Amino acid sequence: MATELAGANDAIIRTLEGHLDCDIYLRGNVLTLDGGEGEIETAKTVVREISDLVRQGHELAPGTIEAIAGALDKGESPSRILDDVIWRHRSLKVAPKTVNQKRYVDAIRKHTITIGIGPAGTGKSFLAVAMAVAALSRREVNRIVLTRPAVEAGERLGFLPGDMMAKVDPYLRPLFDALYDMLDAERVHAHLERGVIEIAPLAYMRGRTLNDAFIILDEAQNTSPEQMKMFLTRLGFGSKMVVTGDVTQIDLEDDQRSGLVEIGDILEGVEGIAFVRFGGEDVVRHKLVQRIVAAYDEHARRGGDRGSRA
């Protein structure tokens, strides 16, 4: 067990030492802690938690190490975050990897409407789809509704070739990809045919009331304030909504205000609605993506113009 905790080239030990106020040594199969009494007690707790994660089958991959480090930096329990498995499908195990992802998942559980705002790669859409599939499997909802604004086509999907699925596919492909990760392709197709999973552009939500559904609005930064209000008021009994978007990647015309930006001013503090804001530290893709996000954030702080957001 001690060898597994060390990781390749002692990566886990080095990570722990960087975030705990004590030295850690591995000799054979014995892990030794050296430091003050309080610091050693804290380190013991962390090592026990990580040991439990290993026994439960968690792979201590580089992303897991980063998650452990992020949890320690924020005074959170690594096992409390990493052991919250939302969905399992064959070899896939979906669980939060950062403190904010854990808060996001908990917010979706506890609130009727959850709004996740942050850069690409923070797991906003993927975790939302996992929560939706899990809710459907537990029969907490009768269907999943996925929607996204089709900004590039001006919502005029009639001009695109093919049936509805072919028309919306380019805009909803990230949600499709997440679905196929969570479920067998045959089951996804069966759910689509029976309407258990519905995928539609945002323009097709008007005039509806969605009961007993898990509804996800993706790329919400590209909604107008009117579209956002229209979407939120589709909420019916027994339903949950998750709204995701990145306010640094708005594709609207310069004179249009984003509905995602506006609801932060209007709905913050309203009972039943939770806002979770992600940062560059929550990016769980390749580490270079984190650096790219950080560089763009720094450029924006220095006064980068609106045209650089795409």
GROMACS .gro file of C-alpha atoms in nm:
model
  310
    1MET     CA    1   0.000   0.000   0.000
    2ALA     CA    2   0.281   0.243   0.085
    3THR     CA    3   0.438   0.181  -0.257
    4GLU     CA    4   0.107   0.262  -0.429
    5LEU     CA    5   0.079   0.580  -0.224
    6ALA     CA    6   0.424   0.688  -0.339
    7GLY     CA    7   0.323   0.685  -0.705
    8ALA     CA    8   0.556   0.695  -1.004
    9ASN     CA    9   0.885   0.864  -0.910
   10ASP     CA   10   0.740   0.941  -0.565
   11ALA     CA   11   0.502   1.192  -0.731
   12ILE     CA   12   0.232   1.158  -0.466
   13ILE     CA   13   0.477   1.194  -0.177
   14ARG     CA   14   0.629   1.503  -0.335
   15THR     CA   15   0.280   1.648  -0.392
   16LEU     CA   16   0.179   1.583  -0.031
   17GLU     CA   17   0.501   1.737   0.101
   18GLY     CA   18   0.429   2.048  -0.103
   19HIS     CA   19   0.092   2.092   0.064
   20LEU     CA   20   0.151   1.955   0.415
   21ASP     CA   21   0.386   2.104   0.675
   22CYS     CA   22   0.592   1.790   0.732
   23ASP     CA   23   0.846   1.569   0.558
   24ILE     CA   24   0.742   1.229   0.421
   25TYR     CA   25   0.981   0.937   0.373
   26LEU     CA   26   0.922   0.596   0.216
   27ARG     CA   27   1.156   0.314   0.316
   28GLY     CA   28   1.049  -0.024   0.183
   29ASN     CA   29   0.683  -0.052   0.269
   30VAL     CA   30   0.699   0.192   0.562
   31LEU     CA   31   0.585   0.555   0.532
   32THR     CA   32   0.741   0.790   0.792
   33LEU     CA   33   0.619   1.142   0.878
   34ASP     CA   34   0.852   1.402   1.030
   35GLY     CA   35   0.733   1.733   1.168
   36GLY     CA   36   0.540   1.901   1.447
   37GLU     CA   37   0.276   1.707   1.638
   38GLY     CA   38  -0.020   1.891   1.485
   39GLU     CA   39   0.121   1.875   1.134
   40ILE     CA   40   0.185   1.500   1.167
   41GLU     CA   41  -0.174   1.439   1.284
   42THR     CA   42  -0.304   1.630   0.981
   43ALA     CA   43  -0.074   1.433   0.750
   44LYS     CA   44  -0.186   1.103   0.907
   45THR     CA   45  -0.549   1.189   0.835
   46VAL     CA   46  -0.469   1.272   0.473
   47VAL     CA   47  -0.262   0.955   0.421
   48ARG     CA   48  -0.544   0.742   0.570
   49GLU     CA   49  -0.796   0.903   0.338
   50ILE     CA   50  -0.580   0.844   0.033
   51SER     CA   51  -0.515   0.485   0.143
   52ASP     CA   52  -0.891   0.431   0.165
   53LEU     CA   53  -0.931   0.569  -0.188
   54VAL     CA   54  -0.668   0.323  -0.318
   55ARG     CA   55  -0.840   0.030  -0.144
   56GLN     CA   56  -1.170   0.133  -0.305
   57GLY     CA   57  -1.012   0.114  -0.649
   58HIS     CA   58  -0.925   0.477  -0.721
   59GLU     CA   59  -0.635   0.513  -0.959
   60LEU     CA   60  -0.382   0.767  -0.830
   61ALA     CA   61  -0.327   0.921  -1.173
   62PRO     CA   62  -0.176   1.269  -1.225
   63GLY     CA   63  -0.525   1.423  -1.226
   64THR     CA   64  -0.602   1.255  -0.895
   65ILE     CA   65  -0.284   1.394  -0.744
   66GLU     CA   66  -0.381   1.742  -0.859
   67ALA     CA   67  -0.725   1.695  -0.705
   68ILE     CA   68  -0.571   1.586  -0.375
   69ALA     CA   69  -0.342   1.889  -0.379
   70GLY     CA   70  -0.631   2.124  -0.458
   71ALA     CA   71  -0.840   1.982  -0.175
   72LEU     CA   72  -0.553   2.016   0.074
   73ASP     CA   73  -0.493   2.377  -0.030
   74LYS     CA   74  -0.857   2.458   0.046
   75GLY     CA   75  -0.870   2.264   0.371
   76GLU     CA   76  -1.106   2.002   0.228
   77SER     CA   77  -1.098   1.625   0.270
   78PRO     CA   78  -0.958   1.457  -0.046
   79SER     CA   79  -1.170   1.145   0.008
   80ARG     CA   80  -1.487   1.352   0.054
   81ILE     CA   81  -1.436   1.490  -0.296
   82LEU     CA   82  -1.290   1.197  -0.487
   83ASP     CA   83  -1.514   0.928  -0.335
   84ASP     CA   84  -1.838   1.096  -0.443
   85VAL     CA   85  -1.902   0.869  -0.743
   86ILE     CA   86  -2.190   1.010  -0.946
   87TRP     CA   87  -2.212   0.748  -1.219
   88ARG     CA   88  -2.043   0.425  -1.323
   89HIS     CA   89  -2.051   0.275  -1.670
   90ARG     CA   90  -1.820  -0.013  -1.749
   91SER     CA   91  -1.468   0.123  -1.687
   92LEU     CA   92  -1.590   0.483  -1.649
   93LYS     CA   93  -1.628   0.623  -1.300
   94VAL     CA   94  -1.748   0.983  -1.281
   95ALA     CA   95  -1.661   1.175  -0.963
   96PRO     CA   96  -1.557   1.532  -0.882
   97LYS     CA   97  -1.188   1.606  -0.920
   98THR     CA   98  -1.171   1.951  -0.759
   99VAL     CA   99  -1.330   2.128  -0.464
  100ASN     CA  100  -1.547   2.341  -0.694
  101GLN     CA  101  -1.662   2.036  -0.889
  102LYS     CA  102  -1.773   1.881  -0.559
  103ARG     CA  103  -1.961   2.202  -0.470
  104TYR     CA  104  -2.121   2.198  -0.815
  105VAL     CA  105  -2.239   1.838  -0.777
  106ASP     CA  106  -2.374   1.908  -0.428
  107ALA     CA  107  -2.549   2.222  -0.556
  108ILE     CA  108  -2.725   2.022  -0.831
  109ARG     CA  109  -2.843   1.772  -0.569
  110LYS     CA  110  -2.975   2.037  -0.332
  111HIS     CA  111  -3.114   2.306  -0.562
  112THR     CA  112  -3.377   2.315  -0.834
  113ILE     CA  113  -3.166   2.537  -1.063
  114THR     CA  114  -2.786   2.534  -1.067
  115ILE     CA  115  -2.579   2.772  -1.276
  116GLY     CA  116  -2.219   2.669  -1.345
  117ILE     CA  117  -1.996   2.942  -1.486
  118GLY     CA  118  -1.632   2.894  -1.581
  119PRO     CA  119  -1.375   2.822  -1.852
  120ALA     CA  120  -1.355   2.526  -2.085
  121GLY     CA  121  -1.235   2.200  -1.935
  122THR     CA  122  -1.378   2.248  -1.587
  123GLY     CA  123  -1.629   1.963  -1.625
  124LYS     CA  124  -1.944   2.177  -1.615
  125SER     CA  125  -2.128   2.000  -1.897
  126PHE     CA  126  -1.983   1.652  -1.840
  127LEU     CA  127  -2.080   1.645  -1.471
  128ALA     CA  128  -2.425   1.786  -1.550
  129VAL     CA  129  -2.489   1.506  -1.803
  130ALA     CA  130  -2.363   1.248  -1.550
  131MET     CA  131  -2.602   1.385  -1.287
  132ALA     CA  132  -2.887   1.377  -1.540
  133VAL     CA  133  -2.820   1.016  -1.642
  134ALA     CA  134  -2.795   0.913  -1.275
  135ALA     CA  135  -3.125   1.087  -1.194
  136LEU     CA  136  -3.292   0.912  -1.490
  137SER     CA  137  -3.158   0.573  -1.381
  138ARG     CA  138  -3.297   0.627  -1.029
  139ARG     CA  139  -3.632   0.733  -1.183
  140GLU     CA  140  -3.612   1.071  -1.013
  141VAL     CA  141  -3.702   1.219  -1.354
  142ASN     CA  142  -3.880   1.074  -1.657
  143ARG     CA  143  -3.661   1.233  -1.923
  144ILE     CA  144  -3.354   1.438  -1.999
  145VAL     CA  145  -3.376   1.753  -2.211
  146LEU     CA  146  -3.054   1.895  -2.357
  147THR     CA  147  -3.050   2.232  -2.528
  148ARG     CA  148  -2.802   2.486  -2.653
  149PRO     CA  149  -2.828   2.814  -2.847
  150ALA     CA  150  -2.735   2.776  -3.214
  151VAL     CA  151  -2.578   3.119  -3.241
  152GLU     CA  152  -2.383   3.066  -3.561
  153ALA     CA  153  -2.699   2.973  -3.754
  154GLY     CA  154  -2.899   3.258  -3.599
  155GLU     CA  155  -3.141   2.991  -3.468
  156ARG     CA  156  -3.264   2.952  -3.830
  157LEU     CA  157  -3.211   2.579  -3.844
  158GLY     CA  158  -3.457   2.533  -4.129
  159PHE     CA  159  -3.186   2.642  -4.369
  160LEU     CA  160  -2.960   2.354  -4.269
  161PRO     CA  161  -2.989   2.019  -4.453
  162GLY     CA  162  -3.126   1.703  -4.290
  163ASP     CA  163  -3.376   1.623  -4.016
  164MET     CA  164  -3.381   1.786  -3.673
  165MET     CA  165  -3.108   1.559  -3.531
  166ALA     CA  166  -2.878   1.638  -3.824
  167LYS     CA  167  -2.947   2.011  -3.789
  168VAL     CA  168  -2.868   2.034  -3.418
  169ASP     CA  169  -2.581   1.782  -3.415
  170PRO     CA  170  -2.301   2.038  -3.474
  171TYR     CA  171  -2.422   2.251  -3.182
  172LEU     CA  172  -2.494   1.972  -2.935
  173ARG     CA  173  -2.206   1.739  -3.020
  174PRO     CA  174  -2.029   1.792  -2.681
  175LEU     CA  175  -2.346   1.681  -2.500
  176PHE     CA  176  -2.383   1.383  -2.735
  177ASP     CA  177  -2.024   1.284  -2.664
  178ALA     CA  178  -2.088   1.296  -2.289
  179LEU     CA  179  -2.403   1.083  -2.329
  180TYR     CA  180  -2.216   0.817  -2.526
  181ASP     CA  181  -1.951   0.812  -2.253
  182MET     CA  182  -2.221   0.749  -1.990
  183LEU     CA  183  -2.442   0.496  -2.172
  184ASP     CA  184  -2.416   0.229  -2.441
  185ALA     CA  185  -2.487   0.364  -2.789
  186GLU     CA  186  -2.790   0.132  -2.826
  187ARG     CA  187  -2.945   0.271  -2.510
  188VAL     CA  188  -2.882   0.632  -2.616
  189HIS     CA  189  -3.050   0.563  -2.952
  190ALA     CA  190  -3.346   0.391  -2.782
  191HIS     CA  191  -3.390   0.681  -2.539
  192LEU     CA  192  -3.377   0.931  -2.826
  193GLU     CA  193  -3.636   0.738  -3.028
  194ARG     CA  194  -3.875   0.716  -2.731
  195GLY     CA  195  -3.824   1.078  -2.628
  196VAL     CA  196  -3.668   0.980  -2.295
  197ILE     CA  197  -3.371   1.190  -2.403
  198GLU     CA  198  -3.467   1.498  -2.603
  199ILE     CA  199  -3.216   1.721  -2.779
  200ALA     CA  200  -3.335   2.048  -2.925
  201PRO     CA  201  -3.210   2.401  -3.000
  202LEU     CA  202  -3.306   2.666  -2.749
  203ALA     CA  203  -3.553   2.828  -2.991
  204TYR     CA  204  -3.771   2.513  -2.966
  205MET     CA  205  -3.821   2.554  -2.590
  206ARG     CA  206  -4.062   2.846  -2.625
  207GLY     CA  207  -4.417   2.790  -2.501
  208ARG     CA  208  -4.341   2.462  -2.321
  209THR     CA  209  -4.357   2.353  -1.957
  210LEU     CA  210  -4.113   2.076  -1.871
  211ASN     CA  211  -4.230   1.852  -1.585
  212ASP     CA  212  -4.036   1.561  -1.429
  213ALA     CA  213  -3.731   1.639  -1.641
  214PHE     CA  214  -3.361   1.705  -1.596
  215ILE     CA  215  -3.291   1.999  -1.827
  216ILE     CA  216  -2.944   2.118  -1.926
  217LEU     CA  217  -2.877   2.445  -2.108
  218ASP     CA  218  -2.519   2.439  -2.239
  219GLU     CA  219  -2.316   2.732  -2.380
  220ALA     CA  220  -2.557   2.968  -2.202
  221GLN     CA  221  -2.325   3.266  -2.251
  222ASN     CA  222  -2.466   3.282  -2.604
  223THR     CA  223  -2.825   3.337  -2.492
  224SER     CA  224  -2.987   3.678  -2.494
  225PRO     CA  225  -3.150   3.799  -2.170
  226GLU     CA  226  -3.490   3.728  -2.328
  227GLN     CA  227  -3.390   3.374  -2.423
  228MET     CA  228  -3.254   3.308  -2.075
  229LYS     CA  229  -3.577   3.424  -1.911
  230MET     CA  230  -3.777   3.214  -2.158
  231PHE     CA  231  -3.569   2.906  -2.077
  232LEU     CA  232  -3.581   2.942  -1.699
  233THR     CA  233  -3.958   2.985  -1.704
  234ARG     CA  234  -3.999   2.648  -1.881
  235LEU     CA  235  -3.936   2.484  -1.541
  236GLY     CA  236  -4.215   2.248  -1.438
  237PHE     CA  237  -4.294   2.037  -1.133
  238GLY     CA  238  -4.046   1.766  -1.037
  239SER     CA  239  -3.775   1.907  -1.263
  240LYS     CA  240  -3.417   2.023  -1.224
  241MET     CA  241  -3.229   2.268  -1.443
  242VAL     CA  242  -2.856   2.310  -1.493
  243VAL     CA  243  -2.724   2.610  -1.686
  244THR     CA  244  -2.359   2.608  -1.796
  245GLY     CA  245  -2.144   2.859  -1.977
  246ASP     CA  246  -1.822   3.054  -2.005
  247VAL     CA  247  -1.861   3.432  -1.993
  248THR     CA  248  -1.517   3.477  -2.154
  249GLN     CA  249  -1.636   3.309  -2.477
  250ILE     CA  250  -1.942   3.508  -2.582
  251ASP     CA  251  -2.023   3.484  -2.954
  252LEU     CA  252  -2.308   3.736  -2.955
  253GLU     CA  253  -2.297   4.061  -3.149
  254ASP     CA  254  -2.115   4.346  -2.973
  255ASP     CA  255  -2.437   4.528  -2.886
  256GLN     CA  256  -2.604   4.220  -2.732
  257ARG     CA  257  -2.584   4.150  -2.359
  258SER     CA  258  -2.541   3.787  -2.254
  259GLY     CA  259  -2.827   3.630  -2.063
  260LEU     CA  260  -2.574   3.437  -1.854
  261VAL     CA  261  -2.404   3.760  -1.746
  262GLU     CA  262  -2.736   3.924  -1.663
  263ILE     CA  263  -2.879   3.646  -1.443
  264GLY     CA  264  -2.582   3.683  -1.211
  265ASP     CA  265  -2.714   4.033  -1.133
  266ILE     CA  266  -3.080   3.931  -1.117
  267LEU     CA  267  -3.097   3.586  -0.954
  268GLU     CA  268  -2.803   3.574  -0.711
  269GLY     CA  269  -2.946   3.494  -0.368
  270VAL     CA  270  -3.285   3.368  -0.494
  271GLU     CA  271  -3.392   3.062  -0.293
  272GLY     CA  272  -3.367   2.738  -0.491
  273ILE     CA  273  -3.101   2.873  -0.728
  274ALA     CA  274  -2.727   2.808  -0.681
  275PHE     CA  275  -2.434   2.971  -0.860
  276VAL     CA  276  -2.103   2.783  -0.881
  277ARG     CA  277  -1.810   2.969  -1.035
  278PHE     CA  278  -1.509   2.775  -1.166
  279GLY     CA  279  -1.159   2.905  -1.225
  280GLY     CA  280  -0.847   2.795  -1.407
  281GLU     CA  281  -0.753   2.572  -1.113
  282ASP     CA  282  -1.061   2.359  -1.191
  283VAL     CA  283  -0.953   2.275  -1.547
  284VAL     CA  284  -0.918   1.897  -1.556
  285ARG     CA  285  -0.795   1.857  -1.913
  286HIS     CA  286  -0.429   1.859  -2.020
  287LYS     CA  287  -0.218   2.083  -1.794
  288LEU     CA  288  -0.141   2.303  -2.094
  289VAL     CA  289  -0.514   2.391  -2.107
  290GLN     CA  290  -0.482   2.527  -1.752
  291ARG     CA  291  -0.192   2.743  -1.864
  292ILE     CA  292  -0.384   2.868  -2.168
  293VAL     CA  293  -0.683   2.962  -1.950
  294ALA     CA  294  -0.453   3.139  -1.702
  295ALA     CA  295  -0.282   3.331  -1.983
  296TYR     CA  296  -0.615   3.448  -2.125
  297ASP     CA  297  -0.733   3.549  -1.776
  298GLU     CA  298  -0.416   3.751  -1.726
  299HIS     CA  299  -0.460   3.915  -2.067
  300ALA     CA  300  -0.819   4.009  -1.974
  301ARG     CA  301  -0.700   4.160  -1.644
  302ARG     CA  302  -0.453   4.370  -1.839
  303GLY     CA  303  -0.739   4.509  -2.046
  304GLY     CA  304  -0.762   4.276  -2.345
  305ASP     CA  305  -1.040   4.376  -2.582
  306ARG     CA  306  -1.374   4.199  -2.632
  307GLY     CA  307  -1.270   4.058  -2.968
  308SER     CA  308  -1.026   3.816  -2.804
  309ARG     CA  309  -1.295   3.615  -2.625
  310ALA     CA  310  -1.390   3.368  -2.895
   0.00000   0.00000   0.00000
